[in-house]
mmCIF file of C-alpha atoms and ligand atoms in Angstrom:
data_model
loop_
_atom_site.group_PDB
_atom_site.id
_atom_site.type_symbol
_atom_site.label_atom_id
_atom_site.label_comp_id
_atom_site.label_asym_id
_atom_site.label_seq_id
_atom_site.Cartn_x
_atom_site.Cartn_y
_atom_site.Cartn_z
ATOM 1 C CA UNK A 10 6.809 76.512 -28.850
ATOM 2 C CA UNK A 11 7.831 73.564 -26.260
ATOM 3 C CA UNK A 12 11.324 75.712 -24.220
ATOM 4 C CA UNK A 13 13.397 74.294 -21.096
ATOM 5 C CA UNK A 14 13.309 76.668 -18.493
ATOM 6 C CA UNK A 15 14.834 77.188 -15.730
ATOM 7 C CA UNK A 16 12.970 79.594 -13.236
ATOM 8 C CA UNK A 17 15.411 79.044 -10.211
ATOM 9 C CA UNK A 18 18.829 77.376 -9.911
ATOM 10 C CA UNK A 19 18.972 73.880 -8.286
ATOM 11 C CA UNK A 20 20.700 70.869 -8.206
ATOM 12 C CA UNK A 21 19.935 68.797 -10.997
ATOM 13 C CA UNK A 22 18.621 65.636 -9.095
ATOM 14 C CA UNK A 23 15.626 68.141 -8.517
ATOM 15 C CA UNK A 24 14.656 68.737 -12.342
ATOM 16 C CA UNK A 25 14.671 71.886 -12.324
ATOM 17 C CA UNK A 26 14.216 72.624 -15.801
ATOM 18 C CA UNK A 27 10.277 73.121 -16.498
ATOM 19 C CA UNK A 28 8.870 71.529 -19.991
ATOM 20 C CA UNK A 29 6.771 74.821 -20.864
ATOM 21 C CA UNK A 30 4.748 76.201 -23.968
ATOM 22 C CA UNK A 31 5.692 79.075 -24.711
ATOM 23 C CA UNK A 32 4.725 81.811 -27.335
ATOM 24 C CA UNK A 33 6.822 81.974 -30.372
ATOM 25 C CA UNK A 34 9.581 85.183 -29.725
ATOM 26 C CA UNK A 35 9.156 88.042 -31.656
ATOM 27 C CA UNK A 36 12.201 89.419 -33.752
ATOM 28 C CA UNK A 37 13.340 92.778 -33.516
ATOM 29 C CA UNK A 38 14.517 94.520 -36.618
ATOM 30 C CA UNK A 39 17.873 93.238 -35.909
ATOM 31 C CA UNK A 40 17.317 90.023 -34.993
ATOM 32 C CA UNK A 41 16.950 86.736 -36.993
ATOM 33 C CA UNK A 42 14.420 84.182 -36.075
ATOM 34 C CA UNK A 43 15.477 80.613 -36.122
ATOM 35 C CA UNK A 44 13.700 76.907 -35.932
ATOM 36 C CA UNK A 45 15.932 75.189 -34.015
ATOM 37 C CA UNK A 46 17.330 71.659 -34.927
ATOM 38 C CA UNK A 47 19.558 70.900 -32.455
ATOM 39 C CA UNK A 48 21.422 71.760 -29.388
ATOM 40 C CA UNK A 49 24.297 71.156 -27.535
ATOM 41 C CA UNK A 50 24.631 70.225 -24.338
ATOM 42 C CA UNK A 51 27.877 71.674 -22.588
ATOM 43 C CA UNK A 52 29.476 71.553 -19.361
ATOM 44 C CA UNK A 53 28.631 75.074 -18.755
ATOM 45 C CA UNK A 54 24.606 74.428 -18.933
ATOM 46 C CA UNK A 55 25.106 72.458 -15.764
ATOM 47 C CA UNK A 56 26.826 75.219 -13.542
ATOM 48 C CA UNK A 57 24.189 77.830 -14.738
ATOM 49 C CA UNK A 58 21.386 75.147 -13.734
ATOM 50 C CA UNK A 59 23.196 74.612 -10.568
ATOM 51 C CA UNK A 60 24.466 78.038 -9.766
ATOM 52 C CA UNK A 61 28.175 76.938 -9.870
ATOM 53 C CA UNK A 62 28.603 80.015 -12.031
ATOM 54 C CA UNK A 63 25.764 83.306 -10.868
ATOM 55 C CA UNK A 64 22.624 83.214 -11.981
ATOM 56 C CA UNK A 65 22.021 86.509 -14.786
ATOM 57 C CA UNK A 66 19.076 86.038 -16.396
ATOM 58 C CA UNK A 67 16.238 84.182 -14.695
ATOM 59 C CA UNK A 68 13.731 82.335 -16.064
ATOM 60 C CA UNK A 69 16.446 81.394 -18.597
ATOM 61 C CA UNK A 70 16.478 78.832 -21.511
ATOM 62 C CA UNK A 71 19.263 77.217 -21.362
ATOM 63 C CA UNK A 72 21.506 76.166 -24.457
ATOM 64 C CA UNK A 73 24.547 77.876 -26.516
ATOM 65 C CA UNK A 74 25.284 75.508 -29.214
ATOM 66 C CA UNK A 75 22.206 75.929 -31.611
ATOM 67 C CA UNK A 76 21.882 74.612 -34.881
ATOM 68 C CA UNK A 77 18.730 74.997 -37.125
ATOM 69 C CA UNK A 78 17.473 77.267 -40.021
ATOM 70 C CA UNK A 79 16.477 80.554 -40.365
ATOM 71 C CA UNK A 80 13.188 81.262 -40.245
ATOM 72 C CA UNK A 81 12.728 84.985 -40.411
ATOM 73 C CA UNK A 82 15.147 87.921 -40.131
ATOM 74 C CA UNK A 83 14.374 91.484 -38.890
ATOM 75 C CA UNK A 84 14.866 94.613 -41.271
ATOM 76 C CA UNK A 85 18.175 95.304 -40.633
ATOM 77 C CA UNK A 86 19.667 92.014 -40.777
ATOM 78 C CA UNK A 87 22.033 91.384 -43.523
ATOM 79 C CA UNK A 88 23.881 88.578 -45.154
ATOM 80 C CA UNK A 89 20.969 85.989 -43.854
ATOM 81 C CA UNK A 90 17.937 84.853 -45.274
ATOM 82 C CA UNK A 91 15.378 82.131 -44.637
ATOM 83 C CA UNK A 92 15.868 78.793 -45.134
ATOM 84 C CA UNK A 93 19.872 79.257 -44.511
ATOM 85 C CA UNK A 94 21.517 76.607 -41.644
ATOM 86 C CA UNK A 95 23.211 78.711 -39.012
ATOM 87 C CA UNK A 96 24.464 78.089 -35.742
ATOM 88 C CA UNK A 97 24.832 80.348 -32.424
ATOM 89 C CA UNK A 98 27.549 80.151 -30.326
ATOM 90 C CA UNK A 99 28.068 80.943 -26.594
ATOM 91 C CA UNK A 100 29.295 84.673 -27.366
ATOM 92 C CA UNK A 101 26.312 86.472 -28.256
ATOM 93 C CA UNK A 102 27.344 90.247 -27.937
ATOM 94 C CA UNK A 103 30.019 92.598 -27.371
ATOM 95 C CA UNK A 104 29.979 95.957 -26.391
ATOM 96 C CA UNK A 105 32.409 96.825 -29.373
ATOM 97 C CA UNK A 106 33.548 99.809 -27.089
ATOM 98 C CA UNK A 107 35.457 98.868 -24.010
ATOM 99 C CA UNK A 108 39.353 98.554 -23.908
ATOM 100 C CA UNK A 109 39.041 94.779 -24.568
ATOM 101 C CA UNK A 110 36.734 94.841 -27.498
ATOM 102 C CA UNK A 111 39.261 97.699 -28.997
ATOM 103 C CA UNK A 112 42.331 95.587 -28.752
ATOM 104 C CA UNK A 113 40.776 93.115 -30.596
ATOM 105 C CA UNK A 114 40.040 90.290 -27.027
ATOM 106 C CA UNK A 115 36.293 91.100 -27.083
ATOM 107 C CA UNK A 116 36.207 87.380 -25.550
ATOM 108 C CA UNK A 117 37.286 89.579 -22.563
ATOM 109 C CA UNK A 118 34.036 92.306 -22.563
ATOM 110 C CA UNK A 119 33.219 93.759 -19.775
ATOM 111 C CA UNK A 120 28.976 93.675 -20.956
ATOM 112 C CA UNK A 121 29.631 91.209 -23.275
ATOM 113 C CA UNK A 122 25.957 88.247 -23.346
ATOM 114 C CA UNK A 123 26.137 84.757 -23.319
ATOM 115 C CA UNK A 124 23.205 82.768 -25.330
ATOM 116 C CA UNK A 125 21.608 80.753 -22.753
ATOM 117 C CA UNK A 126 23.064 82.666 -19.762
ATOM 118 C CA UNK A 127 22.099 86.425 -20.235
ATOM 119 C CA UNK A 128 20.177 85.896 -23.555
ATOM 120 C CA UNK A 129 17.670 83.357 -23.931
ATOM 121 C CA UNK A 130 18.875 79.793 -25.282
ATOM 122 C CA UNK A 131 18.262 76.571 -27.737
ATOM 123 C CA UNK A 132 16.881 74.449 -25.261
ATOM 124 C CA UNK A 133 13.576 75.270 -27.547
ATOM 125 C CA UNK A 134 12.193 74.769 -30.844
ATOM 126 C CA UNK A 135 12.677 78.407 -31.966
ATOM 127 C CA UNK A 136 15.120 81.086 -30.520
ATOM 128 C CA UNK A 137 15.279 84.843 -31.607
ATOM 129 C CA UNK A 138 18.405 85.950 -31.340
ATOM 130 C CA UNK A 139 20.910 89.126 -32.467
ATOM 131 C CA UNK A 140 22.309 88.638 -36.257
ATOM 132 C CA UNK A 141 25.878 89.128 -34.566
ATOM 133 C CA UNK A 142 25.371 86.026 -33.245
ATOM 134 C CA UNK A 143 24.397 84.093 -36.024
ATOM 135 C CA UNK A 144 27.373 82.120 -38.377
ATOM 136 C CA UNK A 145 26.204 80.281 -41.572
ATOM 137 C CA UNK A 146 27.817 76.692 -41.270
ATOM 138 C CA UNK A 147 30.280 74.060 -43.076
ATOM 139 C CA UNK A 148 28.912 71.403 -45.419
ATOM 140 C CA UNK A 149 28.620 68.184 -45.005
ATOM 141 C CA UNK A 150 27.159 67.182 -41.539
ATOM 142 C CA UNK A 151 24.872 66.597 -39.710
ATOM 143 C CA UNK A 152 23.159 68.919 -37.861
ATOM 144 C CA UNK A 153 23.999 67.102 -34.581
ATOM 145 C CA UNK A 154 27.567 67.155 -35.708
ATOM 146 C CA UNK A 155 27.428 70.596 -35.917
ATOM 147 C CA UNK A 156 26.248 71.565 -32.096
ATOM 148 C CA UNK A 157 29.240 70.420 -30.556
ATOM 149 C CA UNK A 158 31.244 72.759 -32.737
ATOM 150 C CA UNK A 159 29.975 75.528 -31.526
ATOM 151 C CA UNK A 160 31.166 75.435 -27.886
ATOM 152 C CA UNK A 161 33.080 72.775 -27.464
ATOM 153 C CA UNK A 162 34.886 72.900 -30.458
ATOM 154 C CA UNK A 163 35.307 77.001 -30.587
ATOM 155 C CA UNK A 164 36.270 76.876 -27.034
ATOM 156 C CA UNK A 165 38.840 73.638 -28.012
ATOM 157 C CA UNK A 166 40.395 75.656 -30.938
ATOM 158 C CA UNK A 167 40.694 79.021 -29.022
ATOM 159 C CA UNK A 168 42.693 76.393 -25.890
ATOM 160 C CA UNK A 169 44.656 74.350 -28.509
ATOM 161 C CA UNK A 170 45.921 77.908 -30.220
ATOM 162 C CA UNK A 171 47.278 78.988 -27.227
ATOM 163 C CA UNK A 172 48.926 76.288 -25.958
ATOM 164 C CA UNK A 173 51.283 77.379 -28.748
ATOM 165 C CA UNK A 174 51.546 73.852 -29.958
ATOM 166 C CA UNK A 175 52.534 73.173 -33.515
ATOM 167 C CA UNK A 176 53.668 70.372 -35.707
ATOM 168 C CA UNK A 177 56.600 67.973 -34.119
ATOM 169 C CA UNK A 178 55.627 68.917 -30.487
ATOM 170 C CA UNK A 179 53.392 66.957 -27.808
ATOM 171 C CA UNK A 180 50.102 68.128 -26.439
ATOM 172 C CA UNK A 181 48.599 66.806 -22.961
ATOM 173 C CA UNK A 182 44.886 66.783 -22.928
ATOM 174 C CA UNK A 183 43.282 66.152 -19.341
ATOM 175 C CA UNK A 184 39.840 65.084 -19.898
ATOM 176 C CA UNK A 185 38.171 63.621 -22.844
ATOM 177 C CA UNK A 186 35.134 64.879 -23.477
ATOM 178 C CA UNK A 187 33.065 66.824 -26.281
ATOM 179 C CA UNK A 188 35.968 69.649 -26.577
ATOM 180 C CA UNK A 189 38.913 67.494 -25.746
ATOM 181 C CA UNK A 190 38.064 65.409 -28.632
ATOM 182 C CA UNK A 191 37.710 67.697 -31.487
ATOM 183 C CA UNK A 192 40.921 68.941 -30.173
ATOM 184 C CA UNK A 193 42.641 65.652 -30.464
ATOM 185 C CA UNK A 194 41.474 65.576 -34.287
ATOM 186 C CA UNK A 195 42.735 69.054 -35.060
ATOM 187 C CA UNK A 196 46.128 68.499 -33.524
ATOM 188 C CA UNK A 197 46.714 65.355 -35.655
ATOM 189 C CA UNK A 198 45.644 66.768 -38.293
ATOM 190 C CA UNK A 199 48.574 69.624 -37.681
ATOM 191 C CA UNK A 200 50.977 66.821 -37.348
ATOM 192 C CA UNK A 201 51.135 67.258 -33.037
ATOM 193 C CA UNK A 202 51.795 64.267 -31.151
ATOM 194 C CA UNK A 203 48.663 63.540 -28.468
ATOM 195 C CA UNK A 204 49.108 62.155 -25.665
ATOM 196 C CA UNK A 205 45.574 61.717 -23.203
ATOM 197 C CA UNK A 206 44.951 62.071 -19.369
ATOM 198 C CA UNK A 207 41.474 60.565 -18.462
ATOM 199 C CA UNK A 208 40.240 58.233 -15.432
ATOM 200 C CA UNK A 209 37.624 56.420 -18.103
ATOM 201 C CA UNK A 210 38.792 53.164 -19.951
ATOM 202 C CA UNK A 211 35.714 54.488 -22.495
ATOM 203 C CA UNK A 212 37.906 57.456 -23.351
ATOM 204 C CA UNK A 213 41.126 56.281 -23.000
ATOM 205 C CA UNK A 214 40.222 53.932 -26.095
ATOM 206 C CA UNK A 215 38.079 56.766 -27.936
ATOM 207 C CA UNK A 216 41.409 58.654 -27.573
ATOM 208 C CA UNK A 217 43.529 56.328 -28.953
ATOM 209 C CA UNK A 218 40.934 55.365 -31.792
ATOM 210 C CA UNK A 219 41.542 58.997 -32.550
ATOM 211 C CA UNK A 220 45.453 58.889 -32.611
ATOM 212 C CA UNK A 221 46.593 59.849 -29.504
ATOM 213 C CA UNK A 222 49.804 57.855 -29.116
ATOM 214 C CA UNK A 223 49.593 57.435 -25.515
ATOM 215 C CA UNK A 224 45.945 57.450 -23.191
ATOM 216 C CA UNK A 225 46.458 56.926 -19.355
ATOM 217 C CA UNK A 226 45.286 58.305 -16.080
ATOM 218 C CA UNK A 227 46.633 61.387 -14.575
ATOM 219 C CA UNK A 228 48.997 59.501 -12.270
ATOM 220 C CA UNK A 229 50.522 57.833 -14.977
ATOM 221 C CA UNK A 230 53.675 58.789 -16.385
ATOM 222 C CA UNK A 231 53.411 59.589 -19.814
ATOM 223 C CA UNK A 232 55.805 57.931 -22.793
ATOM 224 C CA UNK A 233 58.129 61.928 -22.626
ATOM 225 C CA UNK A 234 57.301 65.136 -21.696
ATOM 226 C CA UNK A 235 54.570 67.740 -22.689
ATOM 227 C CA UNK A 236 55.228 70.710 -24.842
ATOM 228 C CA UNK A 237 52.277 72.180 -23.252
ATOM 229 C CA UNK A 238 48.643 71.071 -22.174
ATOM 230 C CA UNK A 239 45.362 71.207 -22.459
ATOM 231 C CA UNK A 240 43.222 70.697 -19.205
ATOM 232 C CA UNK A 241 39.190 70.559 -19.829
ATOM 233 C CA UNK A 242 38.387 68.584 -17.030
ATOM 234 C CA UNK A 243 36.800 70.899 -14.335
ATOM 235 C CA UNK A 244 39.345 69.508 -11.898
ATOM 236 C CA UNK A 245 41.890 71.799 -10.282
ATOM 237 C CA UNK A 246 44.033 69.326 -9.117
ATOM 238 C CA UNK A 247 45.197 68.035 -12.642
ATOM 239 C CA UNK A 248 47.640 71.771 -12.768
ATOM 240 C CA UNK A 249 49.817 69.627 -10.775
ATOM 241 C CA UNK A 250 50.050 66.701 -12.558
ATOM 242 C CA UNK A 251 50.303 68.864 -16.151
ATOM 243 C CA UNK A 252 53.441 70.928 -14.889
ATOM 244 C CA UNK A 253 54.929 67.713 -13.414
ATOM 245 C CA UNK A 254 55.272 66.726 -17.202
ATOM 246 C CA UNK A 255 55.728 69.390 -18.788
ATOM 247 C CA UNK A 256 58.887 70.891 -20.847
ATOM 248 C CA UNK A 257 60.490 73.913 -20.044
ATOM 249 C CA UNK A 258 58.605 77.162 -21.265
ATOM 250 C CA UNK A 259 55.593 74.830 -21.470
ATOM 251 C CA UNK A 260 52.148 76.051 -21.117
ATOM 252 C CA UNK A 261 49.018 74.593 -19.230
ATOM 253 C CA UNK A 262 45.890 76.067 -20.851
ATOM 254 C CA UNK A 263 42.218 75.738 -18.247
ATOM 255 C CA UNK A 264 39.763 74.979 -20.837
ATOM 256 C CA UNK A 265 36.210 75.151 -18.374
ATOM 257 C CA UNK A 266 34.440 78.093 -17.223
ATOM 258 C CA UNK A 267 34.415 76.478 -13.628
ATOM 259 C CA UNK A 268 37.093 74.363 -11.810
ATOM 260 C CA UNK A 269 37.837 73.179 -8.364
ATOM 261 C CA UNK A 270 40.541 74.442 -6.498
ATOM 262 C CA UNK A 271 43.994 74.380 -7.733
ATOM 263 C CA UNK A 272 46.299 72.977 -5.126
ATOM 264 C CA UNK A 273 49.181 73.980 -3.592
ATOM 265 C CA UNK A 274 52.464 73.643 -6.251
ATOM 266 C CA UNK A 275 56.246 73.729 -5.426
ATOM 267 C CA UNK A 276 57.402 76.845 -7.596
ATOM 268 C CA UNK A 277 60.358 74.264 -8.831
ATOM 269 C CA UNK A 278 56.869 73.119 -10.970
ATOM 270 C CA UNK A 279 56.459 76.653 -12.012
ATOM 271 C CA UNK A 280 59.961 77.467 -13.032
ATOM 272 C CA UNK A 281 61.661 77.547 -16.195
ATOM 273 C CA UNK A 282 58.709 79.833 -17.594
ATOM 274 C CA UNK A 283 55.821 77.526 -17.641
ATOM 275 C CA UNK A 284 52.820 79.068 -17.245
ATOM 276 C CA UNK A 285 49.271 78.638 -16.573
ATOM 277 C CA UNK A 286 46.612 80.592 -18.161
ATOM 278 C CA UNK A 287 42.558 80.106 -18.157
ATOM 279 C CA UNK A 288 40.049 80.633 -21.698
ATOM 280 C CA UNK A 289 37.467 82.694 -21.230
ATOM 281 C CA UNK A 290 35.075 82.813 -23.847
ATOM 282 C CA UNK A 291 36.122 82.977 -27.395
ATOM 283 C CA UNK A 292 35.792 85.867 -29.910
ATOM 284 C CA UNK A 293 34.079 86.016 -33.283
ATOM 285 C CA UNK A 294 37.238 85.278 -35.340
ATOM 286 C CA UNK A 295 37.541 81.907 -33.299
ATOM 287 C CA UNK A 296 34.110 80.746 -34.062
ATOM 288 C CA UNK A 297 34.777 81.834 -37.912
ATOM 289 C CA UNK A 298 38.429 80.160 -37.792
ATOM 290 C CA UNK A 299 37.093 77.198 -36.137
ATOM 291 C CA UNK A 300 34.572 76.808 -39.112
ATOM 292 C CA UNK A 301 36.465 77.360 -41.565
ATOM 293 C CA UNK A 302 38.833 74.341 -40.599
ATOM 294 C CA UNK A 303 35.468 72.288 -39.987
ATOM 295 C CA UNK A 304 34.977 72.979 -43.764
ATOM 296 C CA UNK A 305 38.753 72.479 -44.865
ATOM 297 C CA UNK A 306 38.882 68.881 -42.691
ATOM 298 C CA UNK A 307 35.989 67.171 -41.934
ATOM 299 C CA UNK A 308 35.863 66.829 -37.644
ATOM 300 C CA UNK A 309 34.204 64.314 -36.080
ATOM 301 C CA UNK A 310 31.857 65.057 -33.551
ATOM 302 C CA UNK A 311 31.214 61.399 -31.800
ATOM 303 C CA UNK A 312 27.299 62.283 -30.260
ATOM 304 C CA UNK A 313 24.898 61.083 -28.436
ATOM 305 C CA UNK A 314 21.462 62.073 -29.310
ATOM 306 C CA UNK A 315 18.358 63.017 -26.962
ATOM 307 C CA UNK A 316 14.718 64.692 -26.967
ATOM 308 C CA UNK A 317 14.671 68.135 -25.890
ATOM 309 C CA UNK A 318 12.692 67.073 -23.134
ATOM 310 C CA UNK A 319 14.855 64.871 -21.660
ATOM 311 C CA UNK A 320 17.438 68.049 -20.713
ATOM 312 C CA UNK A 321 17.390 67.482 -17.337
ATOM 313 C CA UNK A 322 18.682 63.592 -17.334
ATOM 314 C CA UNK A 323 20.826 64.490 -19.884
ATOM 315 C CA UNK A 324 22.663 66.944 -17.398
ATOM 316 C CA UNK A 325 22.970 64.501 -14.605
ATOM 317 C CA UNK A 326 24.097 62.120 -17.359
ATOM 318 C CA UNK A 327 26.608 64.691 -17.923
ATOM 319 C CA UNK A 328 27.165 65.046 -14.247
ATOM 320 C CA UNK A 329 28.174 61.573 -13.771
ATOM 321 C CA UNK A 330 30.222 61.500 -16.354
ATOM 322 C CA UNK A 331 28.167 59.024 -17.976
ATOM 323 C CA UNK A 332 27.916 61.009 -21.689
ATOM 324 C CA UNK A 333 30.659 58.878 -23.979
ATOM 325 C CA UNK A 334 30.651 61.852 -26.289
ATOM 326 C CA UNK A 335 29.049 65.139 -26.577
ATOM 327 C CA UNK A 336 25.263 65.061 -26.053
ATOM 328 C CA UNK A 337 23.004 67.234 -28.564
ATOM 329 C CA UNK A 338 18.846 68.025 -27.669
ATOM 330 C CA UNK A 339 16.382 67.557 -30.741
ATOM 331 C CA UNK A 340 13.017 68.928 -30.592
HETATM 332 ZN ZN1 ZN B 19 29.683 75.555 -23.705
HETATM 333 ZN ZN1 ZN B 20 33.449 95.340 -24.847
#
């Protein structure tokens, strides 16, 4: 099978994912065998190329939003047979023992595996990967539409849940990208007011096309203040501008694995019980709650779509902030 590896971080001007033939993984009896349709291409995929985040598993295949069809399934796999569409996520396993996984945050395990990170990934035409993993999918799209649910849209739903929001308040989103717009569409959906930070004109109108009632820059004042807020961009500097509009008891939710520096806040910003708290991961019952609304109300996933060998300009794409939506590999 053609596979994207990555044998040793780099920046990635340097291409340093390799085009290789590779044999076709063999299942264990666990494990469910899957011909891979399309992938995802996430934020994260470009700090494990570029070491923002360690390095775990090298060479790696890259890729934690896989969508294709089951091809084979090991002996003790259950509920999933060939021929079914599936998806994997970016949590691949938990533990199941540790004081996280018992109190029910196994998004916080402390040997939990990523796909693409400490398991191999769906930058590939076939990945083998642990039944735990796998989730059969909503009808009704397209398999490209699909990818960008599993990370981005997971990872969306598990930020926009606790943010706290519900209907009648406003949310701030800072940064409009794959995540930050699936989130738009499930807030309006729960009757929650939208209002979007972003420095591109590109997404300012895809926000507003998408019913957020006011799209601006950062430094721009918006319409009234935030019930709480969203930030995906991988910018710390944006905590400042979210608690300078945000209500009392508000909360300012980090949506990316990776950010810069936050700066240096006045604790008058602070006060009144606002808070600021990072995702990490999501669990199982997000992925399944996430799908489940993609079933209920139909999300759209605005994508751009790209061979699987084009990974590594897709990334830069990605790095310059040149990807108008969320960009999904085909083999
Ligand atoms: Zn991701
Ligand atoms: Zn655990």
């Amino acid at each position: 099978m053609r596979a994207l590896v990555l044998e040793k971080p780099a920046p990635i001007e340097t291409d340093p994912l390799l085009l290789c033939d590779l044999p076709l993984p063999q299942i264990s009896e666990e494990e469910v065998l899957i011909r891979i349709r399309a992938c995802g291409v996430c934020r994260t995929d470009l700090h494990i190329v570029e070491e923002e985040i360690p390095h775990h598993l090298l060479p790696l295949i890259p890729g934690h939003q896989i969508v294709g069809v089951v091809e084979e399934v090991g002996e003790k796999v259950k509920d999933l047979s060939p021929g079914e569409l599936v998806g994997v996520p970016w949590l691949n396993r938990v533990c199941g023992r540790c004081r996280f996984c018992q109190d029910g945050r196994e998004n916080l395990c402390e040997s939990a595996l990523f796909t693409g990170y400490d398991v191999l990934g769906g930058y590939a035409e076939y990945v083998a990967t642990h039944q735990e993993a796998v989730y059969k999918l909503p009808e009704g799209y397209k398999d490209e539409e699909l990818a960008p649910l599993l990370c981005g849209g997971v990872i969306g739903y598990r930020a926009y849940r606790m943010s706290g929001v519900k209907k009648g308040d406003t949310l701030g989103i800072f940064g409009f990208g794959s995540s930050a717009h699936l989130v738009a569409q499930i807030a309006k959906i729960e009757g929650v007011e939208i209002f979007v930070f972003t420095r591109s004109p590109e997404h300012q109108l895809l926000a507003r096309d998408l019913g957020a009632s006011f799209a601006g820059r950062a430094e721009d004042h918006p319409p009234h203040l935030l019930t709480s807020a969203i930030i995906f961009a991988p910018a710390g500097n944006l905590v400042k501008n979210a608690l300078l509009y945000l209500e009392r008891g508000g909360a300012v939710i980090m949506a990316g694995i990776y950010s810069t520096p936050l700066p240096e806040i006045p604790y008058s910003l602070l006060y009144w019980e606002r808070s600021i708290k990072s995702v990490a991961n999501s669990t199982r019952q997000d992925v399944r709650e996430l799908l489940d609304f993609a079933q209920k109300h139909h999300l759209e996933a605005k994508t751009e779509i790209f061979p699987l060998t084009e990974a590594n300009r897709v990334l830069q794409l990605l790095k310059e902030s040149k990807i108008k939506a969320s960009a999904v590999l085909k083999p």
